[in-house]
């Protein structure tokens, strides 16, 4: 846009959901949005709780891989009840203590299980990507400067 219209300005138009979605589809859309949001919130919260608990109990065995997009998504295999998928995709970057700790942790969290609901994989992958980006930013802002000044 800038090369073709150098003096142009970008604008955002805010429209309400009522103005965009036909009334006959509105309730279905809102229900689906809430279902996906609730599922992602529960899954990512359970994932974060597990990773924090693991890091607390095994501070010397927390590789950076666990906080990358692929690591986070792999860990969601556990939190979503896909033990076989976790075992198939796991490699040397995942410490053996993760699975042992998961079995202990899962017993305490069984009442808030967030097992998989079909149709949310894309959104979960995007959530892991955003979380990994937030993790990188946090580490860069809070820890890289300390290591340079030491």
Short mmCIF file of N, CA and C in Angstrom, two decimals:
data_model
loop_
_atom_site.label_atom_id
_atom_site.label_comp_id
_atom_site.label_asym_id
_atom_site.label_seq_id
_atom_site.Cartn_x
_atom_site.Cartn_y
_atom_site.Cartn_z
N UNK A 1 0.82 -1.19 0.00
CA UNK A 1 0.00 0.00 0.00
C UNK A 1 0.87 1.25 0.00
N UNK A 2 1.90 1.25 0.84
CA UNK A 2 2.74 2.44 0.96
C UNK A 2 3.47 2.76 -0.34
N UNK A 3 3.86 1.75 -1.11
CA UNK A 3 4.56 2.02 -2.36
C UNK A 3 3.62 2.54 -3.45
N UNK A 4 2.38 2.11 -3.44
CA UNK A 4 1.43 2.55 -4.46
C UNK A 4 0.70 3.84 -4.09
N UNK A 5 0.46 4.02 -2.81
CA UNK A 5 -0.19 5.24 -2.32
C UNK A 5 0.60 5.76 -1.13
N UNK A 6 1.71 6.45 -1.39
CA UNK A 6 2.60 6.86 -0.30
C UNK A 6 1.96 7.76 0.75
N UNK A 7 0.96 8.51 0.41
CA UNK A 7 0.34 9.42 1.38
C UNK A 7 -0.90 8.81 2.04
N UNK A 8 -1.07 7.51 1.91
CA UNK A 8 -2.29 6.89 2.46
C UNK A 8 -2.17 6.67 3.97
N UNK A 9 -3.31 6.57 4.62
CA UNK A 9 -3.37 6.28 6.04
C UNK A 9 -4.24 5.05 6.25
N UNK A 10 -3.88 4.24 7.25
CA UNK A 10 -4.67 3.06 7.59
C UNK A 10 -5.73 3.44 8.62
N UNK A 11 -6.89 2.87 8.47
CA UNK A 11 -7.98 3.08 9.41
C UNK A 11 -8.56 1.73 9.81
N UNK A 12 -9.08 1.68 10.99
CA UNK A 12 -9.77 0.48 11.46
C UNK A 12 -11.21 0.84 11.70
N UNK A 13 -12.07 0.02 11.19
CA UNK A 13 -13.50 0.26 11.40
C UNK A 13 -13.98 -0.79 12.39
N UNK A 14 -14.55 -0.35 13.46
CA UNK A 14 -15.07 -1.25 14.48
C UNK A 14 -16.55 -1.45 14.24
N UNK A 15 -16.92 -2.70 14.09
CA UNK A 15 -18.33 -3.05 13.88
C UNK A 15 -18.74 -4.05 14.95
N UNK A 16 -19.96 -3.96 15.36
CA UNK A 16 -20.44 -4.91 16.36
C UNK A 16 -20.75 -6.25 15.70
N UNK A 17 -20.76 -7.29 16.48
CA UNK A 17 -21.08 -8.62 15.97
C UNK A 17 -22.49 -8.62 15.39
N UNK A 18 -23.39 -7.89 16.01
CA UNK A 18 -24.77 -7.83 15.52
C UNK A 18 -24.86 -7.23 14.11
N UNK A 19 -23.94 -6.32 13.79
CA UNK A 19 -23.96 -5.68 12.48
C UNK A 19 -23.35 -6.57 11.40
N UNK A 20 -22.54 -7.53 11.77
CA UNK A 20 -21.83 -8.36 10.79
C UNK A 20 -22.49 -9.72 10.59
N UNK A 21 -22.95 -10.34 11.66
CA UNK A 21 -23.49 -11.70 11.59
C UNK A 21 -25.01 -11.65 11.57
N UNK A 22 -25.58 -12.39 10.66
CA UNK A 22 -27.03 -12.46 10.56
C UNK A 22 -27.61 -13.06 11.84
N UNK A 23 -28.77 -12.56 12.25
CA UNK A 23 -29.38 -13.04 13.51
C UNK A 23 -29.57 -14.56 13.56
N UNK A 24 -29.86 -15.19 12.44
CA UNK A 24 -30.09 -16.64 12.47
C UNK A 24 -28.82 -17.43 12.79
N UNK A 25 -27.63 -16.85 12.56
CA UNK A 25 -26.37 -17.54 12.81
C UNK A 25 -25.66 -17.07 14.08
N UNK A 26 -26.13 -15.99 14.65
CA UNK A 26 -25.43 -15.34 15.76
C UNK A 26 -25.27 -16.25 16.98
N UNK A 27 -26.33 -16.90 17.42
CA UNK A 27 -26.23 -17.74 18.62
C UNK A 27 -25.29 -18.93 18.41
N UNK A 28 -25.34 -19.52 17.23
CA UNK A 28 -24.45 -20.65 16.93
C UNK A 28 -22.99 -20.19 16.95
N UNK A 29 -22.71 -19.05 16.33
CA UNK A 29 -21.35 -18.52 16.30
C UNK A 29 -20.85 -18.21 17.71
N UNK A 30 -21.66 -17.54 18.49
CA UNK A 30 -21.26 -17.19 19.86
C UNK A 30 -21.02 -18.45 20.69
N UNK A 31 -21.87 -19.45 20.54
CA UNK A 31 -21.69 -20.72 21.27
C UNK A 31 -20.38 -21.38 20.87
N UNK A 32 -20.08 -21.41 19.57
CA UNK A 32 -18.83 -22.02 19.10
C UNK A 32 -17.60 -21.26 19.57
N UNK A 33 -17.67 -19.94 19.56
CA UNK A 33 -16.55 -19.12 20.03
C UNK A 33 -16.30 -19.38 21.50
N UNK A 34 -17.35 -19.43 22.29
CA UNK A 34 -17.20 -19.69 23.73
C UNK A 34 -16.64 -21.08 23.99
N UNK A 35 -17.10 -22.07 23.24
CA UNK A 35 -16.62 -23.45 23.43
C UNK A 35 -15.12 -23.54 23.14
N UNK A 36 -14.68 -22.94 22.03
CA UNK A 36 -13.25 -22.96 21.69
C UNK A 36 -12.43 -22.19 22.73
N UNK A 37 -12.92 -21.04 23.12
CA UNK A 37 -12.20 -20.23 24.11
C UNK A 37 -12.08 -20.95 25.44
N UNK A 38 -13.16 -21.56 25.90
CA UNK A 38 -13.12 -22.30 27.17
C UNK A 38 -12.16 -23.47 27.09
N UNK A 39 -12.19 -24.20 25.98
CA UNK A 39 -11.30 -25.34 25.81
C UNK A 39 -9.84 -24.91 25.82
N UNK A 40 -9.52 -23.86 25.05
CA UNK A 40 -8.14 -23.38 25.01
C UNK A 40 -7.69 -22.87 26.37
N UNK A 41 -8.54 -22.15 27.06
CA UNK A 41 -8.19 -21.62 28.38
C UNK A 41 -7.91 -22.76 29.35
N UNK A 42 -8.78 -23.76 29.38
CA UNK A 42 -8.58 -24.90 30.29
C UNK A 42 -7.30 -25.66 29.94
N UNK A 43 -7.09 -25.90 28.65
CA UNK A 43 -5.93 -26.68 28.22
C UNK A 43 -4.63 -25.94 28.51
N UNK A 44 -4.56 -24.67 28.17
CA UNK A 44 -3.34 -23.90 28.39
C UNK A 44 -3.08 -23.66 29.88
N UNK A 45 -4.14 -23.49 30.66
CA UNK A 45 -3.97 -23.33 32.10
C UNK A 45 -3.42 -24.61 32.71
N UNK A 46 -3.98 -25.74 32.33
CA UNK A 46 -3.50 -27.02 32.84
C UNK A 46 -2.04 -27.25 32.41
N UNK A 47 -1.71 -26.90 31.18
CA UNK A 47 -0.34 -27.03 30.69
C UNK A 47 0.62 -26.18 31.52
N UNK A 48 0.26 -24.92 31.75
CA UNK A 48 1.12 -24.02 32.53
C UNK A 48 1.27 -24.51 33.97
N UNK A 49 0.18 -24.99 34.56
CA UNK A 49 0.26 -25.51 35.93
C UNK A 49 1.22 -26.69 35.99
N UNK A 50 1.11 -27.58 35.00
CA UNK A 50 2.00 -28.74 34.99
C UNK A 50 3.45 -28.32 34.81
N UNK A 51 3.73 -27.43 33.86
CA UNK A 51 5.11 -27.01 33.62
C UNK A 51 5.70 -26.30 34.83
N UNK A 52 4.91 -25.47 35.49
CA UNK A 52 5.40 -24.79 36.70
C UNK A 52 5.67 -25.79 37.81
N UNK A 53 4.78 -26.76 37.98
CA UNK A 53 4.97 -27.78 39.01
C UNK A 53 6.20 -28.62 38.69
N UNK A 54 6.36 -28.97 37.42
CA UNK A 54 7.53 -29.75 37.02
C UNK A 54 8.82 -28.96 37.28
N UNK A 55 8.84 -27.70 36.89
CA UNK A 55 10.03 -26.87 37.08
C UNK A 55 10.34 -26.68 38.56
N UNK A 56 9.32 -26.63 39.39
CA UNK A 56 9.52 -26.48 40.83
C UNK A 56 10.15 -27.74 41.43
N UNK A 57 9.69 -28.90 40.98
CA UNK A 57 10.17 -30.16 41.54
C UNK A 57 11.46 -30.67 40.88
N UNK A 58 11.74 -30.23 39.66
CA UNK A 58 12.93 -30.69 38.92
C UNK A 58 13.66 -29.50 38.29
N UNK A 59 14.14 -28.56 39.11
CA UNK A 59 14.72 -27.34 38.55
C UNK A 59 15.96 -27.58 37.68
N UNK A 60 16.66 -28.67 37.89
CA UNK A 60 17.86 -28.95 37.11
C UNK A 60 17.56 -29.70 35.82
N UNK A 61 16.30 -30.06 35.60
CA UNK A 61 15.94 -30.86 34.43
C UNK A 61 14.87 -30.19 33.58
N UNK A 62 15.00 -28.89 33.38
CA UNK A 62 14.03 -28.14 32.59
C UNK A 62 14.75 -27.59 31.35
N UNK A 63 14.73 -28.35 30.25
CA UNK A 63 15.39 -27.86 29.04
C UNK A 63 14.56 -26.76 28.38
N UNK A 64 15.21 -25.83 27.71
CA UNK A 64 14.48 -24.75 27.02
C UNK A 64 13.46 -25.26 26.00
N UNK A 65 13.69 -26.46 25.46
CA UNK A 65 12.77 -27.02 24.48
C UNK A 65 11.34 -27.08 25.00
N UNK A 66 11.15 -27.33 26.29
CA UNK A 66 9.80 -27.45 26.84
C UNK A 66 9.00 -26.16 26.70
N UNK A 67 9.67 -25.03 26.51
CA UNK A 67 8.98 -23.75 26.43
C UNK A 67 8.91 -23.20 25.02
N UNK A 68 9.30 -24.01 24.03
CA UNK A 68 9.16 -23.62 22.63
C UNK A 68 7.78 -24.06 22.14
N UNK A 69 7.42 -23.62 20.95
CA UNK A 69 6.12 -23.99 20.39
C UNK A 69 5.98 -25.51 20.30
N UNK A 70 6.99 -26.19 19.76
CA UNK A 70 6.91 -27.64 19.62
C UNK A 70 6.90 -28.33 20.98
N UNK A 71 7.69 -27.82 21.91
CA UNK A 71 7.71 -28.40 23.25
C UNK A 71 6.37 -28.24 23.96
N UNK A 72 5.81 -27.05 23.86
CA UNK A 72 4.51 -26.81 24.49
C UNK A 72 3.43 -27.70 23.88
N UNK A 73 3.43 -27.79 22.55
CA UNK A 73 2.41 -28.62 21.90
C UNK A 73 2.59 -30.09 22.28
N UNK A 74 3.84 -30.53 22.36
CA UNK A 74 4.10 -31.91 22.79
C UNK A 74 3.57 -32.14 24.20
N UNK A 75 3.77 -31.18 25.07
CA UNK A 75 3.30 -31.32 26.45
C UNK A 75 1.77 -31.31 26.52
N UNK A 76 1.11 -30.63 25.56
CA UNK A 76 -0.35 -30.67 25.57
C UNK A 76 -0.87 -32.06 25.26
N UNK A 77 -0.04 -32.89 24.62
CA UNK A 77 -0.46 -34.27 24.38
C UNK A 77 -0.75 -34.95 25.72
N UNK A 78 0.07 -34.67 26.72
CA UNK A 78 -0.17 -35.22 28.06
C UNK A 78 -1.42 -34.61 28.69
N UNK A 79 -1.50 -33.28 28.65
CA UNK A 79 -2.61 -32.61 29.34
C UNK A 79 -3.95 -32.89 28.68
N UNK A 80 -3.93 -33.34 27.42
CA UNK A 80 -5.18 -33.66 26.73
C UNK A 80 -5.49 -35.15 26.75
N UNK A 81 -4.68 -35.93 27.46
CA UNK A 81 -4.96 -37.35 27.59
C UNK A 81 -4.47 -38.19 26.44
N UNK A 82 -3.48 -37.71 25.69
CA UNK A 82 -2.94 -38.44 24.54
C UNK A 82 -1.56 -38.99 24.88
N UNK A 83 -1.50 -39.90 25.81
CA UNK A 83 -0.23 -40.44 26.26
C UNK A 83 0.53 -41.11 25.12
N UNK A 84 -0.16 -41.89 24.29
CA UNK A 84 0.52 -42.57 23.18
C UNK A 84 1.12 -41.58 22.20
N UNK A 85 0.41 -40.50 21.89
CA UNK A 85 0.94 -39.48 20.98
C UNK A 85 2.17 -38.81 21.59
N UNK A 86 2.13 -38.57 22.90
CA UNK A 86 3.29 -37.99 23.58
C UNK A 86 4.49 -38.93 23.47
N UNK A 87 4.28 -40.21 23.73
CA UNK A 87 5.38 -41.17 23.68
C UNK A 87 5.94 -41.31 22.26
N UNK A 88 5.08 -41.27 21.26
CA UNK A 88 5.53 -41.38 19.87
C UNK A 88 6.37 -40.18 19.44
N UNK A 89 6.00 -38.99 19.89
CA UNK A 89 6.66 -37.76 19.43
C UNK A 89 7.81 -37.32 20.34
N UNK A 90 7.88 -37.88 21.52
CA UNK A 90 8.91 -37.48 22.48
C UNK A 90 10.28 -37.94 22.01
N UNK A 91 11.32 -37.17 22.33
CA UNK A 91 12.68 -37.52 21.96
C UNK A 91 13.63 -37.16 23.09
N UNK A 92 14.93 -37.13 22.80
CA UNK A 92 15.93 -36.90 23.84
C UNK A 92 15.86 -35.50 24.44
N UNK A 93 15.13 -34.59 23.83
CA UNK A 93 15.00 -33.23 24.39
C UNK A 93 14.06 -33.19 25.58
N UNK A 94 13.28 -34.25 25.77
CA UNK A 94 12.32 -34.31 26.88
C UNK A 94 12.90 -35.23 27.96
N UNK A 95 13.20 -34.69 29.14
CA UNK A 95 13.75 -35.54 30.21
C UNK A 95 12.78 -36.66 30.60
N UNK A 96 13.34 -37.79 31.00
CA UNK A 96 12.52 -38.93 31.43
C UNK A 96 11.67 -38.62 32.64
N UNK A 97 12.08 -37.65 33.43
CA UNK A 97 11.32 -37.31 34.63
C UNK A 97 9.98 -36.64 34.32
N UNK A 98 9.81 -36.14 33.10
CA UNK A 98 8.55 -35.48 32.72
C UNK A 98 7.39 -36.44 32.84
N UNK A 99 7.53 -37.61 32.28
CA UNK A 99 6.43 -38.58 32.29
C UNK A 99 6.12 -39.07 33.71
N UNK A 100 7.16 -39.34 34.49
CA UNK A 100 6.96 -39.75 35.88
C UNK A 100 6.23 -38.65 36.65
N UNK A 101 6.69 -37.43 36.46
CA UNK A 101 6.06 -36.31 37.16
C UNK A 101 4.62 -36.11 36.69
N UNK A 102 4.36 -36.33 35.40
CA UNK A 102 3.01 -36.19 34.89
C UNK A 102 2.05 -37.14 35.60
N UNK A 103 2.46 -38.38 35.78
CA UNK A 103 1.58 -39.35 36.44
C UNK A 103 1.25 -38.92 37.87
N UNK A 104 2.23 -38.37 38.57
CA UNK A 104 1.98 -37.86 39.93
C UNK A 104 1.08 -36.62 39.89
N UNK A 105 1.39 -35.71 38.99
CA UNK A 105 0.63 -34.46 38.87
C UNK A 105 -0.81 -34.74 38.45
N UNK A 106 -0.98 -35.64 37.52
CA UNK A 106 -2.31 -35.94 36.99
C UNK A 106 -3.24 -36.49 38.07
N UNK A 107 -2.71 -37.23 39.01
CA UNK A 107 -3.54 -37.74 40.10
C UNK A 107 -4.12 -36.60 40.92
N UNK A 108 -3.34 -35.53 41.09
CA UNK A 108 -3.82 -34.38 41.85
C UNK A 108 -4.80 -33.52 41.05
N UNK A 109 -4.70 -33.56 39.72
CA UNK A 109 -5.50 -32.69 38.87
C UNK A 109 -6.64 -33.41 38.15
N UNK A 110 -6.93 -34.63 38.54
CA UNK A 110 -7.91 -35.44 37.81
C UNK A 110 -9.29 -34.77 37.78
N UNK A 111 -9.61 -33.97 38.78
CA UNK A 111 -10.92 -33.31 38.82
C UNK A 111 -11.07 -32.18 37.82
N UNK A 112 -9.97 -31.67 37.30
CA UNK A 112 -10.04 -30.59 36.32
C UNK A 112 -9.46 -31.03 34.98
N UNK A 113 -9.69 -32.28 34.63
CA UNK A 113 -9.15 -32.82 33.38
C UNK A 113 -9.70 -32.06 32.18
N UNK A 114 -8.86 -31.84 31.20
CA UNK A 114 -9.26 -31.15 29.96
C UNK A 114 -8.89 -32.03 28.79
N UNK A 115 -9.55 -33.15 28.69
CA UNK A 115 -9.21 -34.06 27.61
C UNK A 115 -9.68 -33.50 26.29
N UNK A 116 -9.08 -34.04 25.25
CA UNK A 116 -9.23 -33.48 23.92
C UNK A 116 -10.67 -33.45 23.42
N UNK A 117 -10.97 -32.38 22.74
CA UNK A 117 -12.22 -32.23 22.03
C UNK A 117 -11.85 -32.04 20.57
N UNK A 118 -12.35 -32.87 19.67
CA UNK A 118 -11.97 -32.75 18.25
C UNK A 118 -12.27 -31.36 17.69
N UNK A 119 -11.42 -30.92 16.77
CA UNK A 119 -11.66 -29.67 16.08
C UNK A 119 -10.95 -28.46 16.66
N UNK A 120 -10.07 -28.66 17.62
CA UNK A 120 -9.39 -27.52 18.25
C UNK A 120 -7.89 -27.52 18.02
N UNK A 121 -7.39 -28.42 17.20
CA UNK A 121 -5.94 -28.57 17.03
C UNK A 121 -5.29 -27.30 16.48
N UNK A 122 -5.88 -26.69 15.49
CA UNK A 122 -5.29 -25.48 14.89
C UNK A 122 -5.20 -24.36 15.92
N UNK A 123 -6.26 -24.15 16.65
CA UNK A 123 -6.27 -23.09 17.65
C UNK A 123 -5.27 -23.38 18.77
N UNK A 124 -5.16 -24.65 19.15
CA UNK A 124 -4.22 -25.03 20.20
C UNK A 124 -2.78 -24.80 19.73
N UNK A 125 -2.50 -25.11 18.48
CA UNK A 125 -1.18 -24.87 17.92
C UNK A 125 -0.86 -23.37 17.92
N UNK A 126 -1.84 -22.55 17.56
CA UNK A 126 -1.65 -21.10 17.58
C UNK A 126 -1.42 -20.60 19.00
N UNK A 127 -2.14 -21.16 19.96
CA UNK A 127 -1.97 -20.76 21.36
C UNK A 127 -0.57 -21.12 21.85
N UNK A 128 -0.07 -22.29 21.46
CA UNK A 128 1.29 -22.70 21.84
C UNK A 128 2.32 -21.77 21.22
N UNK A 129 2.08 -21.36 19.98
CA UNK A 129 2.99 -20.43 19.31
C UNK A 129 3.03 -19.09 20.05
N UNK A 130 1.87 -18.58 20.41
CA UNK A 130 1.81 -17.32 21.15
C UNK A 130 2.48 -17.43 22.51
N UNK A 131 2.26 -18.56 23.20
CA UNK A 131 2.87 -18.76 24.51
C UNK A 131 4.39 -18.85 24.39
N UNK A 132 4.87 -19.56 23.37
CA UNK A 132 6.32 -19.67 23.15
C UNK A 132 6.92 -18.29 22.88
N UNK A 133 6.23 -17.49 22.10
CA UNK A 133 6.69 -16.13 21.82
C UNK A 133 6.74 -15.29 23.10
N UNK A 134 5.72 -15.42 23.92
CA UNK A 134 5.69 -14.70 25.20
C UNK A 134 6.83 -15.17 26.10
N UNK A 135 7.09 -16.48 26.11
CA UNK A 135 8.20 -17.01 26.92
C UNK A 135 9.53 -16.43 26.46
N UNK A 136 9.76 -16.40 25.13
CA UNK A 136 11.00 -15.84 24.58
C UNK A 136 11.15 -14.37 24.97
N UNK A 137 10.07 -13.61 24.83
CA UNK A 137 10.12 -12.18 25.17
C UNK A 137 10.42 -11.98 26.64
N UNK A 138 9.81 -12.78 27.48
CA UNK A 138 10.04 -12.68 28.93
C UNK A 138 11.50 -12.96 29.26
N UNK A 139 12.05 -14.02 28.69
CA UNK A 139 13.44 -14.37 28.96
C UNK A 139 14.37 -13.28 28.44
N UNK A 140 14.10 -12.80 27.25
CA UNK A 140 14.94 -11.75 26.67
C UNK A 140 14.93 -10.49 27.52
N UNK A 141 13.75 -10.07 27.95
CA UNK A 141 13.63 -8.83 28.72
C UNK A 141 14.18 -8.96 30.13
N UNK A 142 14.05 -10.13 30.75
CA UNK A 142 14.38 -10.24 32.17
C UNK A 142 15.68 -10.97 32.50
N UNK A 143 16.21 -11.74 31.56
CA UNK A 143 17.38 -12.52 31.93
C UNK A 143 18.59 -12.29 31.04
N UNK A 144 18.43 -11.91 29.81
CA UNK A 144 19.58 -11.72 28.92
C UNK A 144 20.46 -10.57 29.40
N UNK A 145 19.87 -9.50 29.89
CA UNK A 145 20.66 -8.36 30.36
C UNK A 145 21.50 -8.74 31.58
N UNK A 146 20.98 -9.60 32.44
CA UNK A 146 21.72 -10.03 33.62
C UNK A 146 22.96 -10.81 33.24
N UNK A 147 22.82 -11.70 32.25
CA UNK A 147 23.96 -12.53 31.85
C UNK A 147 25.04 -11.69 31.15
N UNK A 148 24.64 -10.61 30.46
CA UNK A 148 25.61 -9.74 29.80
C UNK A 148 26.37 -8.88 30.82
N UNK A 149 25.68 -8.49 31.90
CA UNK A 149 26.33 -7.61 32.87
C UNK A 149 27.20 -8.39 33.84
N UNK A 150 27.05 -9.70 33.89
CA UNK A 150 27.85 -10.51 34.84
C UNK A 150 29.26 -10.69 34.35
#
